[in-house]
Coordinates of C-alpha atoms in Angstrom, one line a residue:
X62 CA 246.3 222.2 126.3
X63 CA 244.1 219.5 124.3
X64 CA 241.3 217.8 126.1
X65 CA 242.3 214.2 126.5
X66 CA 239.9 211.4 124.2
X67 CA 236.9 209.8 126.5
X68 CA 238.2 206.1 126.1
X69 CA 235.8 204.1 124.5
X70 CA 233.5 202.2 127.3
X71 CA 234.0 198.8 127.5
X72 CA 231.6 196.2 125.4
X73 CA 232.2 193.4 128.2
X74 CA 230.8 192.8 131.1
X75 CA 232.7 193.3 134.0
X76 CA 232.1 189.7 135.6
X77 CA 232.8 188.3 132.2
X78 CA 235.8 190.5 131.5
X79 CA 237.7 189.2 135.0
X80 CA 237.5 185.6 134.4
X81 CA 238.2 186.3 130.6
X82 CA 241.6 184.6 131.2
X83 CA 240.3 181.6 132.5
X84 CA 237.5 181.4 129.6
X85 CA 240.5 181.3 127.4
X86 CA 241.6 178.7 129.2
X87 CA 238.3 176.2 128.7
X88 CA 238.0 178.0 125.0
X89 CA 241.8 175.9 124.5
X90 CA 241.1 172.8 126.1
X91 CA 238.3 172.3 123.6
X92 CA 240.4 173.2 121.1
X93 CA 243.2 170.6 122.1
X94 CA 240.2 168.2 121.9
X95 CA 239.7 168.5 118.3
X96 CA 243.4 169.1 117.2
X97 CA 244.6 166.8 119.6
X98 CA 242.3 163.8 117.6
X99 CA 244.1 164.7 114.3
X100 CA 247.2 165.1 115.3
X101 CA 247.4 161.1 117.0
X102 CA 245.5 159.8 114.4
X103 CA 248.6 160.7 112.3
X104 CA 251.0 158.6 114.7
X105 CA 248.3 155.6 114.5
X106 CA 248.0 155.9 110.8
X107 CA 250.5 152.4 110.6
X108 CA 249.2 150.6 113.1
X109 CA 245.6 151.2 112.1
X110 CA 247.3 149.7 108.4
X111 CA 248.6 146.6 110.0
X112 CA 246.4 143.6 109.2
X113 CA 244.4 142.3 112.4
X114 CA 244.9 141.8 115.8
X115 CA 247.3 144.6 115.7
X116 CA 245.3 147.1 113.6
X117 CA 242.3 147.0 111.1
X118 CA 244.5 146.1 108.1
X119 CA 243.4 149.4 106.5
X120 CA 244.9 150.4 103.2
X121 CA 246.1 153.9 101.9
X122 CA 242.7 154.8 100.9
X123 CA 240.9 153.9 103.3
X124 CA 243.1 155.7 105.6
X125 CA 242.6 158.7 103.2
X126 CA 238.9 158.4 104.1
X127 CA 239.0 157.8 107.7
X128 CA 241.1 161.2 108.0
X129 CA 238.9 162.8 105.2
X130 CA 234.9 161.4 106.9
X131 CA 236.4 163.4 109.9
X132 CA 237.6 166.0 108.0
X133 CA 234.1 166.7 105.1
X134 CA 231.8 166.5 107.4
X135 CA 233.2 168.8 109.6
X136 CA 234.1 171.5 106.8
X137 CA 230.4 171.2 105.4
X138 CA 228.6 171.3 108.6
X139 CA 230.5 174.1 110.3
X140 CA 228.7 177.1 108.0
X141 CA 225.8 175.8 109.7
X142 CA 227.2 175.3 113.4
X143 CA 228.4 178.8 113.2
X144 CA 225.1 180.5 112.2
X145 CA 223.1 177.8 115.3
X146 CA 225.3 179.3 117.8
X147 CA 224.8 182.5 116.8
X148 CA 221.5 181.7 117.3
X149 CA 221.1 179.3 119.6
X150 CA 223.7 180.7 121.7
X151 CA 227.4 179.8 121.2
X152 CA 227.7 177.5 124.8
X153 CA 224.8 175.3 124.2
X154 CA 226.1 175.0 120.8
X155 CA 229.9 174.3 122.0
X156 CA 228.6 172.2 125.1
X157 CA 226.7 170.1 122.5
X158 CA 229.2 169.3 120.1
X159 CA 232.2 168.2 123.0
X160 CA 229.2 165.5 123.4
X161 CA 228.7 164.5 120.7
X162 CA 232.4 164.2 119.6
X163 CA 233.4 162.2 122.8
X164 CA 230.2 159.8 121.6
X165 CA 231.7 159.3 118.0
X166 CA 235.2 158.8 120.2
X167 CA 234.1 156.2 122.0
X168 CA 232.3 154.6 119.2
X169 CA 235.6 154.6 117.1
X170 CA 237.7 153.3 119.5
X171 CA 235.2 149.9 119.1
X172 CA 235.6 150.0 115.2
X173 CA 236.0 146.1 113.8
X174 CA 236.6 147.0 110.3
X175 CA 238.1 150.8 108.2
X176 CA 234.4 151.1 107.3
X177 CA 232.7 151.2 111.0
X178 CA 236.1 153.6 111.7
X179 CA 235.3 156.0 108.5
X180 CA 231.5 156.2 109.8
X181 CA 232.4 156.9 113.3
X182 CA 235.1 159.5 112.2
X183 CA 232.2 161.1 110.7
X184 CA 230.0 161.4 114.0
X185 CA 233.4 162.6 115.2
X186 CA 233.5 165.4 112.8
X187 CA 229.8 166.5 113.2
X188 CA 230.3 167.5 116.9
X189 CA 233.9 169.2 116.3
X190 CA 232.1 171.6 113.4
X191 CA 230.3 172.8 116.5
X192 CA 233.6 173.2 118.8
X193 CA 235.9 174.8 116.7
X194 CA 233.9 177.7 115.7
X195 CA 232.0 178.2 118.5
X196 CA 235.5 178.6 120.5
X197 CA 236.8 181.5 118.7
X198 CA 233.0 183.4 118.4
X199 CA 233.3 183.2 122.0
X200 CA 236.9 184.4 122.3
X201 CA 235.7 187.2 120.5
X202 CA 233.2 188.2 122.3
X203 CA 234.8 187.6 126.1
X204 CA 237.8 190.5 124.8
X205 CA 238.0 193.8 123.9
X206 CA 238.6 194.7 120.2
X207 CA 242.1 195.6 121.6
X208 CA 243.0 192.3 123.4
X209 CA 241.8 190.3 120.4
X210 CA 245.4 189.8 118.5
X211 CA 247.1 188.5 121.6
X212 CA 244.0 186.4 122.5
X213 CA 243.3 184.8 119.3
X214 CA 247.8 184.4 119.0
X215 CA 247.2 182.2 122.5
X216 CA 244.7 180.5 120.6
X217 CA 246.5 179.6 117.7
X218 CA 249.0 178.5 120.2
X219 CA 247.1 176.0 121.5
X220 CA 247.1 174.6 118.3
X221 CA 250.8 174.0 118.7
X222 CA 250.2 172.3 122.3
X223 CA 248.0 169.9 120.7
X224 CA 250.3 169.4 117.6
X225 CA 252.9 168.4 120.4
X226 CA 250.6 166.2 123.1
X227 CA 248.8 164.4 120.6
X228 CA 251.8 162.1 118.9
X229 CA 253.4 161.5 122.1
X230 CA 249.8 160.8 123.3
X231 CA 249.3 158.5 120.8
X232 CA 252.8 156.9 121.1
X233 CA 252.3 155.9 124.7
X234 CA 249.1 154.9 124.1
X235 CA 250.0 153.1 120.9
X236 CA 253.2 151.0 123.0
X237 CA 251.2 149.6 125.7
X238 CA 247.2 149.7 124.8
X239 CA 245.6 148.4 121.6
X240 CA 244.9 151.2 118.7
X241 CA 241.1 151.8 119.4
X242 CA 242.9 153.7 122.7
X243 CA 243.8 156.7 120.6
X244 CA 240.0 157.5 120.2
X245 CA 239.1 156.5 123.8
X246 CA 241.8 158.9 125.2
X247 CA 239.0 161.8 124.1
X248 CA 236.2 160.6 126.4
X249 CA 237.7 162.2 129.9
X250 CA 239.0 165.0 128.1
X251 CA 235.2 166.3 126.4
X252 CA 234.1 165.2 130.6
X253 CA 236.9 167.9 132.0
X254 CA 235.8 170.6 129.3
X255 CA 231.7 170.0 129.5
X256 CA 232.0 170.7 133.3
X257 CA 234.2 174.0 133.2
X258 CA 232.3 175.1 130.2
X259 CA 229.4 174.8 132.3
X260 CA 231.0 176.7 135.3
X261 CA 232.7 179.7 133.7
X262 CA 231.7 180.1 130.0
X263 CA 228.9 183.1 129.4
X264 CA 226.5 182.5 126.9
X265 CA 225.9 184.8 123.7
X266 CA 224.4 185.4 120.4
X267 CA 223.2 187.2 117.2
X268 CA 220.5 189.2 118.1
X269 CA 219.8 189.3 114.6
X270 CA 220.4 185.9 113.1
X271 CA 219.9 184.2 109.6
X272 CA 218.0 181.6 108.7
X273 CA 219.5 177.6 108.6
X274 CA 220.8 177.6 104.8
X275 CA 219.9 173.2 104.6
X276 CA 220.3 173.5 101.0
X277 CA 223.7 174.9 100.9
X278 CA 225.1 172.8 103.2
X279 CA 223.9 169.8 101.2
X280 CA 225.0 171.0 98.4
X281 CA 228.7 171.9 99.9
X282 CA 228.8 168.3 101.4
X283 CA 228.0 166.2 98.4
X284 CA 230.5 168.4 96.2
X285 CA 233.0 168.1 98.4
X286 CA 232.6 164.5 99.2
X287 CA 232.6 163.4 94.9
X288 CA 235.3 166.1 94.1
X289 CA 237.4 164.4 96.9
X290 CA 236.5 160.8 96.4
X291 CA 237.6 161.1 92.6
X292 CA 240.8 162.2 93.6
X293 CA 241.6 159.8 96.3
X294 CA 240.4 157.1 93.4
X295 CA 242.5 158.8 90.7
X296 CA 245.6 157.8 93.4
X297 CA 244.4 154.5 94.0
X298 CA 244.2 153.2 90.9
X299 CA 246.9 155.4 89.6
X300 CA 245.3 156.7 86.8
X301 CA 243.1 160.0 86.4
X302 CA 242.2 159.3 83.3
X303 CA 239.7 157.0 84.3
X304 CA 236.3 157.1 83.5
X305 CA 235.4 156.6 86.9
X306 CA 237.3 158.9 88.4
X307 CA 236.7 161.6 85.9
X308 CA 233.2 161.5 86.2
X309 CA 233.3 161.7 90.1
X310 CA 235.8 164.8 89.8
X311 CA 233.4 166.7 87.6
X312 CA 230.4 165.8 89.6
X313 CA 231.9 167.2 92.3
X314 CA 232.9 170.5 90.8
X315 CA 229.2 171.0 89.0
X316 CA 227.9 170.6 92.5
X317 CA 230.2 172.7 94.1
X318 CA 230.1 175.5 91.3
X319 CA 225.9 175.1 91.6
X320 CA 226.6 175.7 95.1
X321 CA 228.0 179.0 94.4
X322 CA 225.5 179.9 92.7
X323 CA 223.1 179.1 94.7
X324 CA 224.2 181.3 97.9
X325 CA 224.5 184.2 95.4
X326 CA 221.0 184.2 94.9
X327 CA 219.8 182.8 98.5
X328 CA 218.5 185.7 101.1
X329 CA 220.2 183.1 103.8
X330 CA 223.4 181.8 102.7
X331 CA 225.4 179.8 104.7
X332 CA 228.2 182.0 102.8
X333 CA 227.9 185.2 102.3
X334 CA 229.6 185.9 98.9
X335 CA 230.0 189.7 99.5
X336 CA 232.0 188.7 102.4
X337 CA 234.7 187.7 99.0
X338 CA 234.8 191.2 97.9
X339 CA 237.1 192.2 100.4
X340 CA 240.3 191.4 99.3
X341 CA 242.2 191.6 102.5
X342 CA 239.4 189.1 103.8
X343 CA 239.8 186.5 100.6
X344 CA 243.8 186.9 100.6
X345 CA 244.1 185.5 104.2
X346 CA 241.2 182.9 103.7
X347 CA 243.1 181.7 100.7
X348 CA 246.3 181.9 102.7
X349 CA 244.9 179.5 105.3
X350 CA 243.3 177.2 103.0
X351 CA 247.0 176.8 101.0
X352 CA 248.7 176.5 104.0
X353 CA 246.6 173.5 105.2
X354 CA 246.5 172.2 101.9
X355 CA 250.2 171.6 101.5
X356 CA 250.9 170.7 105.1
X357 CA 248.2 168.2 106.1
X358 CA 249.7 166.1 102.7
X359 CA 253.2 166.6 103.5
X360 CA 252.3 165.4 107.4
X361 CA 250.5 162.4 105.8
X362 CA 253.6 160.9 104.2
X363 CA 256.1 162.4 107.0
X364 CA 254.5 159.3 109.4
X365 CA 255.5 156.7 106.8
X366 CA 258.8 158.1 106.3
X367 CA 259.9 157.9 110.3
X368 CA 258.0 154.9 110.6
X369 CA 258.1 152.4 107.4
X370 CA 261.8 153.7 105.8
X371 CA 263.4 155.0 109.2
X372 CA 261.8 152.0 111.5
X373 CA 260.9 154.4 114.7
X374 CA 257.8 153.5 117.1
X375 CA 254.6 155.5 117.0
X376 CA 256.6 156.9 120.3
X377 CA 259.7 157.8 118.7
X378 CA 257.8 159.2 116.1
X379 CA 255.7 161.6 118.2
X380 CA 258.7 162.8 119.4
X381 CA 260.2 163.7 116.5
X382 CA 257.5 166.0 115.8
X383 CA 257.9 167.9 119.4
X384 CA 260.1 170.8 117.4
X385 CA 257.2 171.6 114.9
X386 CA 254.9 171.8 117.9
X387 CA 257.5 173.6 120.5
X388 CA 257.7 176.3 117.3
X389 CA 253.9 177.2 116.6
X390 CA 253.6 177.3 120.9
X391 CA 256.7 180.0 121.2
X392 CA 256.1 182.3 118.1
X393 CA 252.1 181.7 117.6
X394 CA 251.6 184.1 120.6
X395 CA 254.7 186.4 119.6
X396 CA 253.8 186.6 115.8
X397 CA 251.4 189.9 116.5
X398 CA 254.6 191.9 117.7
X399 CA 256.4 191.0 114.6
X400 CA 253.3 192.7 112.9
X401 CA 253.3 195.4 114.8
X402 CA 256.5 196.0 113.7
X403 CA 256.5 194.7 109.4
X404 CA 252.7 194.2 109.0
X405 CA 250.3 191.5 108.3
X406 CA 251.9 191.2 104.2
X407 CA 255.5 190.5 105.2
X408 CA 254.8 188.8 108.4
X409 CA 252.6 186.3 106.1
X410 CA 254.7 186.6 103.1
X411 CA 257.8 185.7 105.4
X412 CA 255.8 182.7 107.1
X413 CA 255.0 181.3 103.6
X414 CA 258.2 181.3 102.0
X415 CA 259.8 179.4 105.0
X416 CA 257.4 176.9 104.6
X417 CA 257.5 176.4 101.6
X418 CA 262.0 175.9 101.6
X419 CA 260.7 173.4 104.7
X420 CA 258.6 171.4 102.3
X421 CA 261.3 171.4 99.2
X422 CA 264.0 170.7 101.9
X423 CA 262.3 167.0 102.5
X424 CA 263.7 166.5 98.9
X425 CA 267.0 166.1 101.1
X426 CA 265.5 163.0 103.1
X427 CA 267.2 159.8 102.1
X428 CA 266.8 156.1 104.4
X429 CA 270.3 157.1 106.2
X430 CA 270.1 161.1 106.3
X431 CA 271.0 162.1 110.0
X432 CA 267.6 162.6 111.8
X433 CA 268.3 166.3 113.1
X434 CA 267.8 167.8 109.5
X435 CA 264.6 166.3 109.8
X436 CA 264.4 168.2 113.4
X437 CA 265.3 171.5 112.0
X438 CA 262.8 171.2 108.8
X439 CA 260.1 170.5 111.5
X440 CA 261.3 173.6 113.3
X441 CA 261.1 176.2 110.8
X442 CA 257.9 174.6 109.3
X443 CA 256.3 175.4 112.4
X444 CA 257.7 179.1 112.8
X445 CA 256.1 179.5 109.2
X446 CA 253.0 178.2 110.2
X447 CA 253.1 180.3 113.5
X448 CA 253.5 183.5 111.3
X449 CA 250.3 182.9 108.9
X450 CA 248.1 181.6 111.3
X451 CA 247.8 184.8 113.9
X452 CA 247.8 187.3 111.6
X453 CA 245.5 185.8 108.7
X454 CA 243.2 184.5 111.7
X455 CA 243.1 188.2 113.1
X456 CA 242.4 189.8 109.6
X457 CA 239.5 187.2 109.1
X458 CA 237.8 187.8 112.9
X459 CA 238.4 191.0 112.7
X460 CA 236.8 191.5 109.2
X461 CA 233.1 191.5 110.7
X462 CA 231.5 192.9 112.9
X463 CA 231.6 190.8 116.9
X464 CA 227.9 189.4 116.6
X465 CA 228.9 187.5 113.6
X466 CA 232.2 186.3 115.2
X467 CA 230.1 182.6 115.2
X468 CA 230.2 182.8 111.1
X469 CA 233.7 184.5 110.7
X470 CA 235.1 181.7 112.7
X471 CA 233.1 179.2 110.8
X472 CA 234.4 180.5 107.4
X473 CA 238.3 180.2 108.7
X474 CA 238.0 177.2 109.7
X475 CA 235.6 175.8 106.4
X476 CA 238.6 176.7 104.3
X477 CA 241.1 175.3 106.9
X478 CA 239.4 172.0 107.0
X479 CA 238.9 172.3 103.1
X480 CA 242.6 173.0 102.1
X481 CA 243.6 170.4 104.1
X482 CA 241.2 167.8 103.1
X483 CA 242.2 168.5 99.5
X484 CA 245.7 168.1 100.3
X485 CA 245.5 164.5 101.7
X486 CA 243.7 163.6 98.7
X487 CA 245.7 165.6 96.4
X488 CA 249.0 165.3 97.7
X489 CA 247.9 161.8 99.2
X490 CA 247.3 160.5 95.4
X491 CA 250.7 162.0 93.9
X492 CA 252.2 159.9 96.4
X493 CA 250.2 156.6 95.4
X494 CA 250.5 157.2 91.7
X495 CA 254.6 158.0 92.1
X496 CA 254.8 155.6 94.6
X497 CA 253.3 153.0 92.1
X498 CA 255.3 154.1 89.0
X499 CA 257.9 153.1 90.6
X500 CA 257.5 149.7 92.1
X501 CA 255.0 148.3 89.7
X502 CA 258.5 147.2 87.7
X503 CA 259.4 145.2 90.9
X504 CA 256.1 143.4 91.8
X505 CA 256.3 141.8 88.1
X506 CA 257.0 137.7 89.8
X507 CA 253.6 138.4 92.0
X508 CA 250.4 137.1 91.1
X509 CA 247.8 139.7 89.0
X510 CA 246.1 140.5 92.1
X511 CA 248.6 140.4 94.6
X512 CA 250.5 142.6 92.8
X513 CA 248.0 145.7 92.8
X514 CA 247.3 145.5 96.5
X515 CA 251.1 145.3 97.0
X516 CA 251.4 148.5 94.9
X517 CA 248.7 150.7 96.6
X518 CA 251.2 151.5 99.5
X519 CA 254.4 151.3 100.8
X520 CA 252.9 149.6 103.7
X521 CA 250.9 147.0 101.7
X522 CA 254.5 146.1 99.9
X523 CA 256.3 145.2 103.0
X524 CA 253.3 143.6 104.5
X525 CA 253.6 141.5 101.1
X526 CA 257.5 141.0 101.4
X527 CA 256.8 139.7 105.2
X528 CA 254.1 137.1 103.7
X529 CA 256.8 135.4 101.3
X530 CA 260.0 135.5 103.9
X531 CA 263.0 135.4 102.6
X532 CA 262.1 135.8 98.8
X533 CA 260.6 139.1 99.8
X534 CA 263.6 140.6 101.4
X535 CA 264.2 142.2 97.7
X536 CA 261.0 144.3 97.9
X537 CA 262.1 146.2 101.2
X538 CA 264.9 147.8 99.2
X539 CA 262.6 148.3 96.2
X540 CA 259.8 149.5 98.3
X541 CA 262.1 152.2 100.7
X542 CA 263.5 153.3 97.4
X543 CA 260.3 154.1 95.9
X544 CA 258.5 155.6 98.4
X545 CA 261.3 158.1 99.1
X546 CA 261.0 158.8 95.6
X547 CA 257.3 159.4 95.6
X548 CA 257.7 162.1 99.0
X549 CA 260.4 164.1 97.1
X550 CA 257.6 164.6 94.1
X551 CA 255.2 165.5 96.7
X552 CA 257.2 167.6 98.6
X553 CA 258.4 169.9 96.0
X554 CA 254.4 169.8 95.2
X555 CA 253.7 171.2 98.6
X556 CA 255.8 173.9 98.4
X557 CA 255.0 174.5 94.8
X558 CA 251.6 175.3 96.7
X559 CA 253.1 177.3 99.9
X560 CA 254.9 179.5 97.0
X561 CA 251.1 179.9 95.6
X562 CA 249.8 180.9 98.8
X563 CA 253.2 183.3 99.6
X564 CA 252.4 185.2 96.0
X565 CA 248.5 185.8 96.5
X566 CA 249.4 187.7 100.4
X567 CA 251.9 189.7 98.5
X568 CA 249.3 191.3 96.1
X569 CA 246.2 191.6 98.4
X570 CA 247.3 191.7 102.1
X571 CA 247.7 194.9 103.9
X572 CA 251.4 196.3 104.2
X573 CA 252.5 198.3 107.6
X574 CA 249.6 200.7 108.7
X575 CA 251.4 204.2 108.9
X576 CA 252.5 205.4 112.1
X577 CA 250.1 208.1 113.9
X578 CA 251.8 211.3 115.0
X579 CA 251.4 210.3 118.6
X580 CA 253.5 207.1 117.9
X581 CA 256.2 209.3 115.8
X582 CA 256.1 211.6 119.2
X583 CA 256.6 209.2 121.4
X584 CA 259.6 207.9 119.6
X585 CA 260.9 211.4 119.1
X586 CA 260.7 211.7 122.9
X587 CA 262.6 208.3 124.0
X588 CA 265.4 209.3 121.5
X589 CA 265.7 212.7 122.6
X590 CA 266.0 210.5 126.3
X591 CA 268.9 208.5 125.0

């Protein structure tokens, strides 16, 4: 007779570990918060494009930017958020941010021009690099090492809650309030989560943390900001051969390479490059970033597809997008058991190559397909997604030890943010320069000038066509035609990438750990029972 194992004593404290659920519970709302911003600026993304009173008269770039101001400054800050709540202490740092964000939110929902709305996206990004990490380091240190996986799966399922609130959100808003409503939706929201936070949410840090790395992040924000402008440019003007937008592009990447560089040699780097050398760790960081990289473009064009070509409302639209949400919030949470059973590689693998079939299957989409292929393509690109973001997000937590959960979570999310900042501006340009390509033949009768705003969007041509009446009525066609043109190219783009992503988890992801001999006992023992 064997003497049974002392179980490991518990790392939590008791007090904390009751209410755990409940923290989970605040940890999500702030979650929704920032996801929930994203996800109904997409529905608002036409109406902000409308010239004034109804919208801001914004065009494709601009747009680009006002997703992309949120979306930079919240990558290149959040090295530096995770490291001052590991120091600070993750709830003042969390508490700190909501405010901050619901400031910004109010301030954008008052914007009079794009440019006031890019700034103020900014200020909204600055306090969600201190949400989003600080949520997850304080997940992980509220469970047990064991309760983790299904914790952090309820966590990427609030992601899918968020993904299916906000459209609809934005939709009502968007049908009976004006568009700056959208933002101002956010204020009672960060009120609701400051005041829980405060009541149930226990404070923690490093004990031993680093040092504030203000050179990096400089560095990582102005590379990031050049490399991206020079590609939103390059789509604008439809040509990346311009000087301009060379230069900016290579800027960019010198910055970003000295970046690199820099941290190698710093004794306080906001990234830790020897974090890199673990493959496991840089497969399923480069698994997220592709993911977000190809879907954040494709979700870009997916708006003007249901709105512009198929005529639905911001409404309608949002609606449409309940079965990519309804997927991540049923199979997010569920996603662990399926690695339990295959492993992170296949389960990851599996995920990517649906997505990826999702993305080349919008090559399908015409003006007059029937709208429930577009349901099912939304369905299964959200199981895929549901089955690379639990496991990957679980490999990266899990990775480093719990008193750097702050900068583990700040690294997943960095390359998140990053991948999918570099896909609206990488897959947002494919679709300006095909979408150009093809209706610059048609805008030939317009004036020099007219003609090059008309051809920056499929938005700014009908908004042309509806200035000269009847005469335009020829340009809707043109315009439909071209644009659907333009998402096939950068659909089959996107899943070129998703395939990328698929191949680079096959090589370095972890297969199926081997069963232990009590597990091969156990089912021994309920097949012998059978």
């Amino acid at each position: 007779m064997t003497t049974p194992a002392v179980p490991e004593s518990p790392r939590i404290p008791e007090a904390v570990h009751r209410r755990r659920w409940a923290i989970l519970g605040v940890l999500m709302l702030s979650l929704l918060i920032v996801v929930l911003d994203n996800s109904i600026l997409n529905v608002a993304i036409k109406t902000i494009s409308t010239p004034p009173p109804v919208g801001l008269g914004a065009t494709q770039g601009e747009l680009e930017w006002a997703i992309n101001a949120y979306t930079l400054v919240f990558a290149g800050l959040l090295f530096t958020a995770g490291l001052l709540g590991d120091r600070l202490g993750r709830k003042k740092v969390l508490v700190g941010g909501l405010v901050v964000f619901g400031l910004g939110s109010a301030l954008a929902a008052e914007s009079g021009s794009p440019v006031q709305l890019i700034i103020f996206r900014a200020i909204m990004g600055i306090g969600a690099a201190f949400v989003m990490p600080a949520t997850l380091a304080v997940l992980m240190n509220v469970f047990e090492r064991d309760e983790q996986p299904k914790a952090i799966g309820i966590w990427a399922g609030g992601v899918g809650i968020a993904i299916a609130i906000g459209p609809i959100t934005g939709g009502l808003l968007l049908d009976h309030f004006w568009w700056g409503s959208v933002f101002l939706v956010n204020v009672p929201i960060v009120i609701i989560a400051v005041v829980l936070m405060l009541a149930l949410v226990p404070d923690s840090r490093d004990p031993h943390p680093g040092r504030i790395d203000l050179v990096g992040v400089a560095l990582s924000v102005v590379g990031l900001v050049l490399l991206v402008y020079g590609i939103i440019k390059g789509g604008q003007l439809a040509d990346f051969a311009d000087p301009v937008v060379l230069l900016t592009i290579a800027a960019g990447l010198v910055v970003l390479i000295g970046f690199v560089l820099y941290e190698k040699r710093s004794d306080h780097p906001s990234i830790d490059i020897k974090y890199f050398k673990n493959k496991v760790f840089s497969a399923a960081i480069a698994a997220i970033a592709l993911v977000f990289f190809a879907l954040m473009g494709v979700t870009f064009f997916s708006v003007f597809y249901t709105q512009s070509v198929r005529g639905y409302s911001p409404l309608q639209t949002g609606l449409l997008m309940l079965p990519l949400a309804a997927a991540q919030l049923i199979f997010a949470p569920r996603a662990r058991l399926v690695v339990d059973r295959f492993g992170v590689r296949a389960t990851t693998t599996g995920g990517l190559v649906i997505l990826a079939a999702m993305l080349a299957a919008f090559t399908i989409l015409d003006a007059d397909t029937p709208i429930w292929i577009l349901e099912v393509i939304f369905f299964f690109m959200g199981t895929g997604m549901a089955h690379v973001m639990t496991p990957t997000s679980v490999v990266i937590m899990q990775a480093l030890p719990r008193e750097k959960a702050g900068s583990a979570s700040a690294l997943s999310n960095t390359f998140r943010q990053v991948g999918g900042a570099l896909g609206i501006a990488v897959l947002g340009s494919v679709l300006s320069t095909a979408y150009r390509s093809g209706i610059e033949d048609k805008l030939v009768l317009l004036p020099a000038g007219l003609r090059h705003t008309a051809g920056e969007s499929i938005e700014a041509t009908l908004g042309v066509a509806a200035k000269l009446g009847p005469r335009g009525d020829a340009l809707v066609g043109a315009a439909n035609d071209s644009f659907l043109h333009a998402m096939h190219v950068t659909a089959v783009c996107g899943a070129g990438i998703a395939l990328v992503s698929a191949v680079v988890t096959v090589l370095f992801l972890p297969g199926r750990p081997p069963r232990t001999t009590a597990e091969e006992s156990t089912e021994e023992t309920v097949g012998a029972g059978r």
